[in-house]
Short mmCIF file of C-alpha atoms in Angstrom, two decimals:
data_model
loop_
_atom_site.label_atom_id
_atom_site.label_comp_id
_atom_site.label_asym_id
_atom_site.label_seq_id
_atom_site.Cartn_x
_atom_site.Cartn_y
_atom_site.Cartn_z
CA MET I 1 -13.50 -9.52 7.03
CA TYR I 2 -10.46 -8.80 4.88
CA ASP I 3 -8.91 -11.02 2.23
CA LEU I 4 -5.44 -9.70 3.09
CA MET I 5 -3.99 -7.76 5.99
CA VAL I 6 -0.47 -6.36 5.43
CA ILE I 7 1.79 -5.25 8.27
CA GLY I 8 4.43 -2.80 7.05
CA ALA I 9 4.25 -0.27 4.19
CA GLY I 10 7.73 -0.56 2.75
CA PRO I 11 8.33 -1.63 -0.89
CA GLY I 12 7.30 -5.22 -0.14
CA GLY I 13 4.17 -4.35 1.80
CA TYR I 14 2.69 -1.40 -0.07
CA GLU I 15 3.27 -2.96 -3.50
CA ALA I 16 1.73 -6.27 -2.39
CA ALA I 17 -1.29 -4.52 -0.90
CA ALA I 18 -1.99 -2.51 -4.04
CA TYR I 19 -1.38 -5.55 -6.25
CA ALA I 20 -3.83 -7.72 -4.32
CA ALA I 21 -6.50 -5.02 -4.34
CA ARG I 22 -6.11 -3.98 -7.97
CA HIS I 23 -5.18 -7.24 -9.71
CA PHE I 24 -7.29 -9.69 -7.68
CA HIS I 25 -9.99 -7.21 -6.54
CA LYS I 26 -9.47 -8.23 -2.92
CA LYS I 27 -10.37 -6.35 0.25
CA VAL I 28 -7.05 -5.24 1.76
CA VAL I 29 -5.94 -3.33 4.84
CA LEU I 30 -2.39 -2.02 5.25
CA PHE I 31 -0.89 -1.21 8.66
CA GLU I 32 2.04 1.19 9.08
CA LYS I 33 3.14 2.72 12.39
CA GLN I 34 5.42 5.33 10.79
CA GLU I 35 5.55 6.77 7.29
CA LEU I 36 4.34 5.08 4.11
CA GLY I 37 7.25 3.86 2.00
CA GLY I 38 9.17 2.27 4.87
CA THR I 39 12.90 2.45 5.41
CA CYS I 40 13.83 2.53 1.72
CA LEU I 41 11.82 5.62 0.88
CA ASN I 42 12.16 7.57 4.14
CA VAL I 43 15.59 6.78 5.61
CA GLY I 44 17.30 4.48 3.11
CA CYS I 45 17.51 4.10 -0.65
CA ILE I 46 15.95 7.38 -1.73
CA PRO I 47 17.51 9.81 0.81
CA THR I 48 20.99 8.36 0.30
CA LYS I 49 20.65 8.65 -3.47
CA THR I 50 19.64 12.29 -3.20
CA PHE I 51 22.83 12.79 -1.20
CA MET I 52 24.88 10.99 -3.85
CA ARG I 53 23.30 13.06 -6.62
CA SER I 54 24.35 16.24 -4.84
CA VAL I 55 27.99 15.21 -4.58
CA LYS I 56 27.87 14.10 -8.20
CA SER I 57 26.94 17.67 -9.11
CA LEU I 58 29.80 18.90 -6.93
CA GLU I 59 32.23 16.59 -8.70
CA GLU I 60 30.90 17.67 -12.10
CA CYS I 61 31.62 21.29 -11.19
CA GLN I 62 35.10 20.38 -10.02
CA GLU I 63 35.81 18.49 -13.24
CA ALA I 64 34.06 20.88 -15.63
CA ALA I 65 37.31 22.06 -17.23
CA VAL I 66 37.87 18.55 -18.63
CA TYR I 67 34.76 19.07 -20.75
CA GLY I 68 35.69 22.57 -21.87
CA VAL I 69 33.65 24.46 -19.27
CA LYS I 70 35.42 27.23 -17.38
CA ASN I 71 34.61 27.20 -13.68
CA GLU I 72 36.81 29.63 -11.78
CA ALA I 73 34.78 29.76 -8.56
CA LYS I 74 35.31 27.00 -5.99
CA PRO I 75 32.09 24.96 -5.69
CA VAL I 76 30.94 23.99 -2.20
CA LEU I 77 28.23 21.70 -0.88
CA ASP I 78 25.44 23.42 1.07
CA MET I 79 24.33 20.64 3.42
CA ALA I 80 21.20 22.48 4.52
CA ALA I 81 20.11 22.79 0.89
CA VAL I 82 20.92 19.11 0.30
CA GLN I 83 18.70 18.19 3.25
CA ALA I 84 15.89 20.39 2.00
CA ARG I 85 15.97 18.77 -1.44
CA LYS I 86 16.11 15.30 0.14
CA GLN I 87 13.00 16.01 2.18
CA LYS I 88 11.18 17.42 -0.84
CA VAL I 89 11.88 14.29 -2.86
CA VAL I 90 10.90 11.97 0.00
CA SER I 91 7.67 13.86 0.70
CA GLN I 92 6.65 13.72 -2.94
CA LEU I 93 7.24 9.97 -3.10
CA VAL I 94 5.38 9.33 0.18
CA ARG I 95 2.39 11.16 -1.29
CA GLY I 96 2.74 8.95 -4.35
CA VAL I 97 2.52 5.79 -2.24
CA ALA I 98 -0.57 7.14 -0.48
CA ALA I 99 -2.15 7.87 -3.86
CA LEU I 100 -1.29 4.35 -5.07
CA GLU I 101 -3.03 2.72 -2.10
CA LYS I 102 -6.04 5.00 -2.33
CA GLY I 103 -6.37 4.39 -6.05
CA ALA I 104 -6.24 0.63 -5.52
CA GLY I 105 -8.85 0.79 -2.77
CA VAL I 106 -6.51 -0.28 0.04
CA GLU I 107 -7.50 0.79 3.55
CA VAL I 108 -4.48 2.31 5.35
CA VAL I 109 -4.24 2.25 9.14
CA LYS I 110 -1.47 4.38 10.67
CA ALA I 111 -0.84 2.41 13.85
CA GLN I 112 1.29 -0.33 15.40
CA ALA I 113 -0.17 -3.73 14.52
CA LYS I 114 0.03 -6.89 16.62
CA ILE I 115 -1.05 -10.37 15.61
CA LEU I 116 -3.39 -11.80 18.22
CA ALA I 117 -3.97 -15.12 16.47
CA PRO I 118 -3.95 -16.48 12.91
CA GLY I 119 -6.17 -14.15 10.88
CA LYS I 120 -6.59 -11.63 13.70
CA ILE I 121 -4.75 -8.31 14.21
CA GLU I 122 -5.10 -5.58 16.84
CA ALA I 123 -4.20 -1.98 15.97
CA ASP I 124 -5.04 1.23 17.79
CA GLY I 125 -7.52 -0.54 20.03
CA LYS I 126 -9.46 -2.17 17.18
CA VAL I 127 -9.43 -5.82 16.09
CA TYR I 128 -9.20 -6.67 12.39
CA GLU I 129 -9.87 -10.11 10.91
CA GLY I 130 -8.79 -11.55 7.58
CA ALA I 131 -8.01 -14.72 5.67
CA ASN I 132 -4.34 -13.87 5.14
CA ILE I 133 -1.65 -11.83 6.87
CA LEU I 134 1.47 -10.64 5.04
CA LEU I 135 4.33 -9.68 7.32
CA ALA I 136 6.46 -6.94 5.71
CA THR I 137 7.96 -5.17 8.72
CA GLY I 138 11.45 -4.73 7.28
CA SER I 139 14.62 -4.17 9.26
CA VAL I 140 16.43 -1.60 11.43
CA PRO I 141 20.13 -0.83 11.95
CA ALA I 142 21.91 -3.48 14.01
CA ALA I 143 23.74 -2.42 17.18
CA PRO I 144 26.55 -4.87 18.01
CA PRO I 145 27.71 -5.15 21.66
CA ILE I 146 30.64 -2.76 21.29
CA PRO I 147 31.40 -0.85 24.51
CA GLY I 148 30.54 2.81 24.02
CA LEU I 149 28.36 2.30 20.95
CA ARG I 150 24.92 2.48 22.53
CA ASP I 151 23.55 5.69 24.04
CA ASN I 152 26.45 7.68 22.62
CA PRO I 153 25.35 10.92 20.90
CA LEU I 154 28.50 10.88 18.77
CA VAL I 155 27.71 7.43 17.35
CA LEU I 156 25.17 7.56 14.52
CA ASP I 157 23.45 4.84 12.56
CA SER I 158 22.30 5.07 8.93
CA THR I 159 19.12 6.85 10.01
CA GLY I 160 20.77 9.38 12.32
CA ILE I 161 23.48 10.40 9.88
CA LEU I 162 20.88 11.29 7.27
CA ALA I 163 19.69 14.08 9.58
CA LEU I 164 23.01 15.99 9.74
CA ASP I 165 22.67 19.54 8.45
CA LYS I 166 26.39 20.30 8.73
CA LEU I 167 29.28 18.39 7.23
CA PRO I 168 31.63 16.83 9.81
CA LYS I 169 35.33 17.51 9.35
CA ALA I 170 36.10 13.85 10.01
CA LEU I 171 34.00 10.68 10.05
CA VAL I 172 34.84 7.16 11.21
CA VAL I 173 32.80 4.38 9.62
CA ILE I 174 32.44 0.94 11.22
CA GLY I 175 31.77 -1.50 8.39
CA GLY I 176 32.82 -1.71 4.76
CA GLY I 177 29.55 -3.10 3.41
CA VAL I 178 27.11 -1.36 1.11
CA ILE I 179 25.77 1.13 3.68
CA GLY I 180 29.19 2.09 5.03
CA LEU I 181 30.70 2.49 1.58
CA GLU I 182 27.95 4.71 0.23
CA PHE I 183 28.07 7.07 3.21
CA ALA I 184 31.87 7.06 3.20
CA ASN I 185 31.86 7.98 -0.48
CA PHE I 186 29.34 10.79 -0.01
CA PHE I 187 31.02 12.46 2.93
CA HIS I 188 34.50 12.14 1.46
CA ALA I 189 33.37 13.67 -1.83
CA ALA I 190 31.76 16.48 0.16
CA GLY I 191 35.08 17.29 1.84
CA THR I 192 35.03 15.16 5.01
CA GLN I 193 38.07 13.12 6.07
CA VAL I 194 36.80 9.53 6.15
CA SER I 195 38.18 6.33 7.68
CA ILE I 196 36.59 2.89 7.32
CA VAL I 197 37.29 0.12 9.85
CA GLU I 198 36.29 -3.34 8.63
CA MET I 199 36.78 -6.68 10.39
CA MET I 200 36.73 -8.68 7.13
CA PRO I 201 39.76 -9.00 4.83
CA LYS I 202 37.93 -7.03 2.11
CA ILE I 203 35.27 -4.39 1.63
CA ALA I 204 31.96 -5.19 -0.11
CA PRO I 205 32.14 -8.88 0.80
CA VAL I 206 29.15 -9.84 -1.37
CA VAL I 207 30.76 -8.41 -4.49
CA ASP I 208 32.86 -10.43 -6.91
CA ASP I 209 36.44 -10.37 -5.58
CA GLU I 210 37.99 -8.86 -8.68
CA ILE I 211 35.46 -6.03 -8.86
CA GLY I 212 35.68 -5.47 -5.10
CA GLN I 213 39.44 -5.04 -5.35
CA GLN I 214 38.96 -2.40 -8.03
CA LEU I 215 36.49 -0.55 -5.85
CA HIS I 216 38.96 -0.66 -2.97
CA LYS I 217 41.65 0.87 -5.20
CA GLU I 218 39.32 3.59 -6.44
CA LEU I 219 38.26 4.61 -2.93
CA THR I 220 41.78 4.60 -1.49
CA ARG I 221 43.07 6.50 -4.52
CA ALA I 222 40.40 9.12 -3.82
CA GLY I 223 41.69 9.47 -0.26
CA ILE I 224 39.44 7.30 1.90
CA ALA I 225 41.43 5.41 4.56
CA ILE I 226 40.41 1.75 4.70
CA HIS I 227 41.54 -0.50 7.55
CA LEU I 228 40.86 -4.21 6.94
CA ASN I 229 41.11 -7.22 9.26
CA CYS I 230 40.51 -4.90 12.21
CA LYS I 231 38.37 -5.65 15.26
CA VAL I 232 36.63 -2.78 17.04
CA VAL I 233 37.11 -3.09 20.81
CA LYS I 234 35.48 0.06 22.15
CA ILE I 235 34.33 3.60 21.43
CA GLU I 236 35.12 6.55 23.67
CA GLY I 237 33.19 9.61 22.58
CA SER I 238 34.01 9.85 18.88
CA THR I 239 37.28 7.90 19.16
CA LEU I 240 37.24 4.35 17.86
CA HIS I 241 39.67 1.85 19.36
CA TYR I 242 40.47 -1.25 17.31
CA LEU I 243 42.96 -4.08 16.99
CA ASP I 244 44.96 -4.08 13.74
CA PRO I 245 45.87 -7.30 11.88
CA GLU I 246 48.90 -7.75 14.15
CA GLY I 247 46.75 -7.47 17.26
CA LYS I 248 48.05 -4.04 18.23
CA GLU I 249 45.55 -1.50 19.54
CA GLN I 250 45.05 1.52 17.30
CA GLN I 251 42.62 4.40 17.38
CA VAL I 252 41.01 6.82 14.96
CA THR I 253 38.93 9.89 15.82
CA GLY I 254 36.23 11.75 13.94
CA ASP I 255 33.51 14.25 14.71
CA TYR I 256 31.16 11.27 14.56
CA VAL I 257 31.33 7.49 14.35
CA LEU I 258 28.94 5.85 11.89
CA ASN I 259 27.73 2.39 12.87
CA ALA I 260 27.24 0.63 9.53
CA THR I 261 27.49 -2.96 10.75
CA GLY I 262 24.33 -4.21 9.06
CA ARG I 263 20.63 -4.51 9.80
CA ARG I 264 18.38 -6.82 11.82
CA PRO I 265 14.78 -7.87 11.08
CA VAL I 266 11.86 -6.22 12.88
CA THR I 267 10.16 -9.13 14.67
CA GLN I 268 9.57 -7.72 18.15
CA ASP I 269 6.16 -6.75 19.55
CA LEU I 270 4.29 -8.39 16.67
CA GLY I 271 2.95 -11.42 18.52
CA LEU I 272 5.12 -13.87 16.59
CA GLU I 273 6.37 -15.67 19.68
CA ALA I 274 2.84 -16.64 20.72
CA LEU I 275 2.18 -17.96 17.22
CA LYS I 276 5.39 -20.02 17.40
CA VAL I 277 6.49 -18.92 13.95
CA ASP I 278 9.70 -20.57 12.74
CA MET I 279 12.54 -18.05 12.88
CA ASN I 280 16.31 -18.23 12.53
CA ARG I 281 19.08 -15.73 13.17
CA LYS I 282 18.26 -13.93 9.92
CA GLY I 283 14.53 -13.52 10.50
CA VAL I 284 11.21 -15.19 9.77
CA VAL I 285 11.62 -18.41 7.80
CA THR I 286 9.70 -18.58 4.52
CA ASP I 287 9.62 -20.98 1.60
CA GLU I 288 9.90 -20.11 -2.08
CA PHE I 289 6.18 -19.28 -2.15
CA GLY I 290 6.33 -16.75 0.71
CA LYS I 291 4.68 -19.05 3.25
CA THR I 292 5.74 -19.17 6.91
CA SER I 293 5.26 -22.14 9.24
CA VAL I 294 1.86 -20.76 10.31
CA PRO I 295 -1.04 -21.31 7.86
CA GLY I 296 -2.36 -18.02 6.50
CA LEU I 297 0.75 -16.10 7.57
CA TRP I 298 3.08 -14.97 4.80
CA ALA I 299 6.23 -12.80 4.84
CA CYS I 300 8.35 -10.80 2.44
CA GLY I 301 11.30 -8.42 2.46
CA ASP I 302 13.96 -7.76 5.07
CA VAL I 303 12.01 -9.44 7.87
CA THR I 304 12.81 -12.79 6.23
CA GLY I 305 16.53 -12.01 6.02
CA ARG I 306 16.71 -13.66 2.60
CA CYS I 307 17.71 -10.69 0.47
CA LEU I 308 17.85 -7.19 1.96
CA LEU I 309 16.99 -5.30 -1.20
CA ALA I 310 13.88 -3.24 -1.88
CA HIS I 311 13.28 -4.71 -5.33
CA ALA I 312 13.61 -8.25 -3.95
CA ALA I 313 11.02 -7.39 -1.28
CA THR I 314 8.62 -6.17 -3.95
CA ARG I 315 8.95 -9.36 -5.94
CA GLU I 316 8.61 -11.51 -2.80
CA GLY I 317 5.40 -9.70 -1.90
CA VAL I 318 3.93 -10.26 -5.34
CA VAL I 319 4.88 -13.95 -5.24
CA ALA I 320 3.14 -14.34 -1.87
CA VAL I 321 -0.02 -12.59 -3.11
CA ASN I 322 -0.14 -14.71 -6.25
CA ASN I 323 0.12 -17.92 -4.28
CA MET I 324 -2.41 -16.94 -1.61
CA PHE I 325 -4.99 -16.18 -4.31
CA GLY I 326 -4.48 -19.23 -6.49
CA VAL I 327 -1.85 -18.21 -9.03
CA ALA I 328 1.19 -20.50 -8.97
CA ASP I 329 4.38 -18.49 -8.54
CA ARG I 330 7.75 -18.97 -6.86
CA MET I 331 10.67 -16.82 -5.78
CA THR I 332 14.11 -17.35 -7.24
CA TYR I 333 17.17 -15.36 -6.29
CA LYS I 334 19.62 -16.26 -9.05
CA ALA I 335 18.93 -13.11 -11.06
CA ILE I 336 18.38 -10.42 -8.41
CA PRO I 337 20.61 -7.46 -9.34
CA SER I 338 22.36 -5.38 -6.70
CA VAL I 339 24.05 -2.00 -6.88
CA ILE I 340 26.45 -0.09 -4.65
CA PHE I 341 25.86 3.58 -5.43
CA THR I 342 29.38 4.77 -4.86
CA HIS I 343 31.34 6.78 -7.39
CA PRO I 344 32.11 4.67 -9.35
CA GLU I 345 29.01 2.52 -9.14
CA VAL I 346 29.26 -1.24 -8.67
CA ALA I 347 26.54 -3.49 -10.07
CA GLN I 348 26.20 -7.23 -10.33
CA VAL I 349 23.80 -10.06 -11.01
CA GLY I 350 24.16 -13.82 -10.93
CA ALA I 351 27.09 -15.88 -9.71
CA THR I 352 30.45 -14.44 -8.66
CA GLU I 353 33.66 -16.09 -9.74
CA GLN I 354 34.35 -17.30 -6.20
CA GLU I 355 30.90 -18.93 -6.06
CA LEU I 356 31.48 -20.81 -9.32
CA LYS I 357 34.85 -22.03 -8.11
CA ALA I 358 33.36 -23.21 -4.81
CA LYS I 359 30.69 -25.19 -6.67
CA GLY I 360 33.15 -26.64 -9.17
CA ILE I 361 31.28 -25.18 -12.15
CA ALA I 362 33.41 -24.83 -15.28
CA TYR I 363 33.22 -21.32 -16.74
CA ARG I 364 34.81 -18.88 -19.13
CA LYS I 365 35.65 -15.36 -17.97
CA VAL I 366 35.93 -12.14 -19.92
CA VAL I 367 37.03 -8.86 -18.36
CA GLN I 368 36.75 -5.81 -20.60
CA PRO I 369 37.11 -2.06 -20.05
CA MET I 370 33.93 -0.01 -20.31
CA ALA I 371 35.89 2.30 -22.55
CA MET I 372 35.19 -0.15 -25.37
CA ALA I 373 31.90 1.72 -25.53
CA GLY I 374 32.40 5.17 -27.02
CA ARG I 375 29.77 6.71 -24.76
CA PHE I 376 31.87 5.86 -21.70
CA LEU I 377 34.79 7.91 -23.05
CA VAL I 378 32.39 10.77 -23.81
CA ASP I 379 30.73 10.86 -20.39
CA TYR I 380 33.50 9.69 -18.04
CA ALA I 381 36.67 11.41 -19.18
CA GLY I 382 39.70 10.24 -17.23
CA LYS I 383 37.69 7.56 -15.40
CA SER I 384 38.03 3.80 -15.58
CA GLY I 385 35.36 1.14 -15.72
CA THR I 386 35.24 -2.62 -16.08
CA VAL I 387 32.70 -5.23 -17.13
CA LYS I 388 33.23 -8.86 -16.12
CA VAL I 389 31.17 -11.66 -17.64
CA LEU I 390 31.09 -15.30 -16.53
CA VAL I 391 29.76 -17.85 -19.02
CA SER I 392 29.11 -21.57 -18.61
CA GLU I 393 31.83 -23.63 -20.29
CA LYS I 394 29.41 -26.49 -20.93
CA TYR I 395 26.27 -24.75 -22.18
CA GLY I 396 27.40 -21.21 -22.97
CA GLN I 397 24.75 -19.42 -20.91
CA VAL I 398 25.50 -16.24 -19.01
CA LEU I 399 26.02 -17.09 -15.33
CA GLY I 400 27.06 -13.73 -13.92
CA VAL I 401 27.74 -10.13 -14.91
CA HIS I 402 29.73 -7.74 -12.72
CA ALA I 403 30.54 -4.11 -13.45
CA ILE I 404 32.24 -1.11 -11.90
CA GLY I 405 32.17 2.38 -13.33
CA GLY I 406 29.91 5.03 -14.73
CA CYS I 407 26.23 4.20 -14.78
CA ALA I 408 26.62 0.48 -14.09
CA GLY I 409 23.47 0.43 -11.98
CA GLU I 410 21.38 1.70 -14.89
CA PHE I 411 22.20 -1.07 -17.34
CA ILE I 412 22.59 -4.09 -15.04
CA CYS I 413 18.90 -4.87 -15.67
CA ALA I 414 19.86 -6.04 -19.17
CA ALA I 415 22.28 -8.49 -17.57
CA SER I 416 19.52 -9.58 -15.15
CA ALA I 417 17.42 -10.65 -18.12
CA MET I 418 20.36 -12.57 -19.56
CA VAL I 419 21.00 -14.46 -16.33
CA GLY I 420 17.35 -14.95 -15.42
CA GLN I 421 16.40 -16.30 -18.84
CA GLU I 422 19.59 -18.37 -19.06
CA MET I 423 20.55 -16.73 -22.33
CA THR I 424 23.49 -18.13 -24.22
CA VAL I 425 26.17 -16.09 -25.93
CA ASP I 426 24.46 -16.79 -29.29
CA THR I 427 21.16 -15.42 -27.95
CA VAL I 428 22.77 -12.26 -26.61
CA GLN I 429 24.41 -11.74 -29.99
CA ARG I 430 20.94 -11.27 -31.49
CA ILE I 431 20.01 -8.48 -29.06
CA VAL I 432 20.28 -5.00 -30.55
CA PHE I 433 21.75 -2.52 -28.04
CA PRO I 434 21.26 1.22 -28.61
CA HIS I 435 24.32 3.15 -29.78
CA PRO I 436 26.08 5.03 -28.35
CA THR I 437 25.42 3.81 -24.81
CA VAL I 438 27.60 2.42 -22.04
CA SER I 439 25.37 -0.69 -22.04
CA GLU I 440 27.15 -1.78 -25.22
CA SER I 441 30.08 -2.76 -23.03
CA ILE I 442 28.02 -5.67 -21.66
CA ARG I 443 27.27 -6.93 -25.16
CA GLU I 444 30.91 -6.71 -26.18
CA ALA I 445 32.08 -8.55 -23.08
CA VAL I 446 29.55 -11.35 -23.56
CA LEU I 447 30.47 -11.78 -27.21
CA HIS I 448 34.16 -11.99 -26.30
CA ALA I 449 33.26 -15.07 -24.23
#
């Protein structure tokens, strides 16, 4: 009899399992039908970032003369070597997850799990029983009903494109969200001609409008073709047919078409229908404590559809474990940071300006160049960057921080603390930031509010 049975070994599941075993000294079993680490580690966050690091090195070689380094040979990207390094990094981290679970005393079962009844799971022909079940099955790439998209070897999703060992000459990307933008940025920087087709009037729809517009300018200036307000009607081979904003049919062809239209929760073949678990179009419905509608069944991560971010899944899993074992905890989403790992990076936390306007919240806005921090000029010669801070007019607390440029993703955690702890401008003024760092640009922007 287990205290906790976890289905899915992504960031939400494996962290929750180890936490329950180590912190609460509970008996835990973790089920995973594929590789430990889930989507993020194996075919998501980590592999894509190894790709982005490789093109960053390529760009650094191309721009070396700016920093006084002579580089007469033309640098090229060796895709086979990039793939080899990606796999090495992933393998090392998978071993790390296995060591984490073993060290915490978690039993790992490598098999498909199905819930037979509350507190009862079948896997690989064996039945397991426990007081609690945590559902952490994640998500997979969505496949919209576009004619020619399914069963087309020239149409790849975010998993398939990570397996390419040769650079395509041209790539067509369906979707201008986070996934589409990161892959578009990588392949373009590597030398591929890239076109993005997006049905919305803007790319990166979850990003603050002002920052999103700057990202759009940066990507188009670099040479990526972006087609907005366009509806995809069909795919023939590697040719994408779409309607432009005037309703006229256009087409664009690449060696491959990347389907980056989002992700859907993994809820099939788990026995959820028989349990009559409440679900909506996003996934399994949970409350702020991680509970589902079925007693003893909890959920975290992408399967809930609440916030499709690995770090949010980890926190959701910990919240669920705390509550199931008697420690009061609750999930809040107001200070969850997010990053788009393009070049330049985009990072944000808290409310966007459009959200504050929609809610009628009075605010003050400050938009400052990152170049106010000397380190930005040192490290990003010829590049631009912006920090945008939104502060409550009434109370003076930091409501949102949005940044584009440089290493924005590395210092947004400082802004997360400001938003999460409802710090005021006066409080931030007392924080000592290290000098010289790009993070000083956040401090300066807040103080200007």
